[in-house]
Amino acid sequence: MTIQRIFLLLLAAVLLGGCGYNSIQSKDEAVTAAWSEVLNQYQRRADLVPNLVNTVKGYAQHEEEVLTKVTEARASVGKVQLTVGDLSDEAKVKQFQAAQGELSSALSRLMAVSENYPNLKADGLFQNLQAQLEGTENRITVARNRYVQSVQEYNSMIRTFP
């Protein structure tokens, strides 16, 4: 009788010990994948900037300050790398957010400048790049929302009893 009790206790301990481990690992990987998608979309936006700047340069040569700010903002975004492991470091996250915000602000100023140049607004390449940039901004929003959802699911998983 005692051997059966010991066996049942050991069996219960083994079953409870592994309970949820694979699910937790799955959710952790989902968080990592979601963050990678956010970074991919930010990189896509950064990659569009040189083409956009070159297109605007052809029409707005005397808007050099705005073009320089956009180029500098893109360069600062390239210098700040944020991995999933860095997300717990508040200083790195703030630096990353500041660089991304700076690029967003510079791109907004660039789009405002383009309003002053009807020929630029009518240029097919500029319209295409502008549409791609808008699409990328939407993708960034979607990717960030998916990341937040993945983090919420992960946090719920690790905070609940199996």
CSV table of C-alpha atoms in Angstrom, one decimal:
chain,number,residue,atom,x,y,z
A,1,MET,CA,0.0,0.0,0.0
A,2,THR,CA,2.8,2.5,0.9
A,3,ILE,CA,4.6,1.6,-2.3
A,4,GLN,CA,1.5,2.5,-4.3
A,5,ARG,CA,1.2,5.8,-2.5
A,6,ILE,CA,4.9,6.6,-3.1
A,7,PHE,CA,4.5,5.7,-6.8
A,8,LEU,CA,1.4,7.9,-7.1
A,9,LEU,CA,3.1,10.8,-5.4
A,10,LEU,CA,6.1,10.5,-7.7
A,11,LEU,CA,3.9,10.2,-10.7
A,12,ALA,CA,1.9,13.3,-9.7
A,13,ALA,CA,5.2,15.2,-9.0
A,14,VAL,CA,6.5,14.3,-12.5
A,15,LEU,CA,3.3,15.2,-14.2
A,16,LEU,CA,2.9,18.6,-12.4
A,17,GLY,CA,6.6,19.3,-12.8
A,18,GLY,CA,6.5,19.3,-16.6
A,19,CYS,CA,3.0,20.8,-16.7
A,20,GLY,CA,3.0,23.9,-18.9
A,21,TYR,CA,6.7,24.0,-19.5
A,22,ASN,CA,6.3,23.5,-23.3
A,23,SER,CA,3.6,26.1,-23.4
A,24,ILE,CA,5.7,28.6,-21.6
A,25,GLN,CA,8.5,28.0,-24.1
A,26,SER,CA,6.1,28.4,-27.0
A,27,LYS,CA,4.8,31.7,-25.7
A,28,ASP,CA,8.4,32.9,-25.0
A,29,GLU,CA,9.3,32.1,-28.7
A,30,ALA,CA,6.1,33.9,-29.8
A,31,VAL,CA,7.2,37.0,-28.0
A,32,THR,CA,10.6,36.8,-29.6
A,33,ALA,CA,9.1,36.4,-33.0
A,34,ALA,CA,6.7,39.2,-32.5
A,35,TRP,CA,9.5,41.6,-31.5
A,36,SER,CA,11.5,40.5,-34.5
A,37,GLU,CA,8.6,41.5,-36.7
A,38,VAL,CA,8.5,44.9,-35.0
A,39,LEU,CA,12.2,45.4,-35.7
A,40,ASN,CA,11.7,44.2,-39.3
A,41,GLN,CA,9.1,46.8,-39.9
A,42,TYR,CA,11.2,49.6,-38.4
A,43,GLN,CA,14.1,48.5,-40.6
A,44,ARG,CA,11.8,48.5,-43.7
A,45,ARG,CA,10.9,52.1,-42.8
A,46,ALA,CA,14.5,53.0,-42.4
A,47,ASP,CA,15.3,51.4,-45.8
A,48,LEU,CA,12.7,53.6,-47.5
A,49,VAL,CA,14.2,56.8,-46.2
A,50,PRO,CA,17.2,57.2,-48.6
A,51,ASN,CA,15.0,56.7,-51.7
A,52,LEU,CA,12.5,59.2,-50.4
A,53,VAL,CA,15.2,61.7,-49.5
A,54,ASN,CA,16.8,61.4,-53.0
A,55,THR,CA,13.5,61.9,-54.7
A,56,VAL,CA,12.7,65.0,-52.7
A,57,LYS,CA,16.3,66.3,-53.3
A,58,GLY,CA,15.6,66.6,-57.0
A,59,TYR,CA,12.7,69.0,-56.4
A,60,ALA,CA,13.5,70.7,-53.2
A,61,GLN,CA,17.3,71.5,-53.2
A,62,HIS,CA,16.9,74.5,-50.9
A,63,GLU,CA,15.2,72.4,-48.2
A,64,GLU,CA,18.6,71.0,-47.2
A,65,GLU,CA,18.0,71.3,-43.4
A,66,VAL,CA,15.0,69.0,-43.5
A,67,LEU,CA,16.8,66.5,-45.7
A,68,THR,CA,19.8,66.6,-43.4
A,69,LYS,CA,17.6,66.0,-40.4
A,70,VAL,CA,15.9,63.0,-42.0
A,71,THR,CA,19.3,61.5,-43.0
A,72,GLU,CA,20.7,62.0,-39.5
A,73,ALA,CA,17.6,60.5,-37.9
A,74,ARG,CA,17.9,57.5,-40.1
A,75,ALA,CA,21.5,57.1,-39.1
A,76,SER,CA,20.7,57.3,-35.4
A,77,VAL,CA,18.0,54.6,-35.9
A,78,GLY,CA,20.7,52.4,-37.4
A,79,LYS,CA,23.0,52.8,-34.4
A,80,VAL,CA,20.4,51.8,-31.8
A,81,GLN,CA,19.8,48.1,-31.8
A,82,LEU,CA,17.3,46.6,-29.3
A,83,THR,CA,17.0,42.9,-28.9
A,84,VAL,CA,14.4,41.0,-26.9
A,85,GLY,CA,17.0,40.6,-24.1
A,86,ASP,CA,17.4,44.4,-24.0
A,87,LEU,CA,13.7,45.1,-23.5
A,88,SER,CA,14.2,44.9,-19.7
A,89,ASP,CA,16.8,47.7,-19.8
A,90,GLU,CA,14.7,50.8,-19.5
A,91,ALA,CA,17.5,53.1,-20.7
A,92,LYS,CA,18.0,51.1,-23.9
A,93,VAL,CA,14.3,51.1,-24.6
A,94,LYS,CA,14.1,54.8,-24.1
A,95,GLN,CA,17.0,55.4,-26.4
A,96,PHE,CA,15.4,53.1,-29.1
A,97,GLN,CA,12.1,55.0,-28.7
A,98,ALA,CA,13.8,58.3,-29.0
A,99,ALA,CA,15.6,57.3,-32.2
A,100,GLN,CA,12.4,56.0,-33.7
A,101,GLY,CA,10.4,59.1,-32.6
A,102,GLU,CA,13.1,61.3,-34.1
A,103,LEU,CA,12.8,59.5,-37.4
A,104,SER,CA,9.0,59.7,-37.4
A,105,SER,CA,9.2,63.4,-36.7
A,106,ALA,CA,11.8,64.0,-39.4
A,107,LEU,CA,9.6,62.1,-41.9
A,108,SER,CA,6.6,64.2,-40.9
A,109,ARG,CA,8.5,67.4,-41.6
A,110,LEU,CA,9.7,65.9,-45.0
A,111,MET,CA,6.1,65.2,-45.9
A,112,ALA,CA,5.1,68.7,-44.9
A,113,VAL,CA,7.8,70.1,-47.1
A,114,SER,CA,6.5,68.1,-50.0
A,115,GLU,CA,3.2,69.9,-49.8
A,116,ASN,CA,5.0,73.0,-51.1
A,117,TYR,CA,6.1,71.3,-54.3
A,118,PRO,CA,3.2,70.4,-56.6
A,119,ASN,CA,5.6,68.8,-59.1
A,120,LEU,CA,7.0,66.6,-56.4
A,121,LYS,CA,3.6,65.5,-55.2
A,122,ALA,CA,2.7,64.6,-58.8
A,123,ASP,CA,5.9,62.5,-59.3
A,124,GLY,CA,5.1,58.8,-59.6
A,125,LEU,CA,8.2,57.7,-57.7
A,126,PHE,CA,7.4,60.0,-54.8
A,127,GLN,CA,3.8,58.9,-54.7
A,128,ASN,CA,4.9,55.2,-54.7
A,129,LEU,CA,7.4,55.8,-51.9
A,130,GLN,CA,4.9,57.8,-49.9
A,131,ALA,CA,2.4,54.9,-50.2
A,132,GLN,CA,5.0,52.4,-49.2
A,133,LEU,CA,5.9,54.6,-46.2
A,134,GLU,CA,2.3,54.8,-45.1
A,135,GLY,CA,1.9,51.1,-45.5
A,136,THR,CA,5.0,50.5,-43.5
A,137,GLU,CA,3.7,52.8,-40.7
A,138,ASN,CA,0.6,50.7,-40.6
A,139,ARG,CA,2.6,47.5,-40.5
A,140,ILE,CA,4.6,48.9,-37.6
A,141,THR,CA,1.4,49.6,-35.7
A,142,VAL,CA,0.1,46.1,-36.4
A,143,ALA,CA,3.4,44.4,-35.5
A,144,ARG,CA,3.6,46.4,-32.2
A,145,ASN,CA,0.0,45.4,-31.4
A,146,ARG,CA,0.9,41.7,-32.0
A,147,TYR,CA,4.0,42.1,-29.9
A,148,VAL,CA,1.9,43.5,-27.0
A,149,GLN,CA,-0.6,40.7,-27.4
A,150,SER,CA,2.1,38.1,-27.3
A,151,VAL,CA,3.7,39.6,-24.2
A,152,GLN,CA,0.3,39.7,-22.5
A,153,GLU,CA,-0.3,36.0,-23.4
A,154,TYR,CA,3.1,35.1,-22.1
A,155,ASN,CA,2.7,37.0,-18.9
A,156,SER,CA,-0.7,35.4,-18.3
A,157,MET,CA,0.8,32.0,-18.9
A,158,ILE,CA,3.7,32.3,-16.5
A,159,ARG,CA,1.6,34.0,-13.8
A,160,THR,CA,-1.2,31.4,-13.7
A,161,PHE,CA,-1.1,28.1,-11.9
A,162,PRO,CA,-0.8,25.2,-14.4
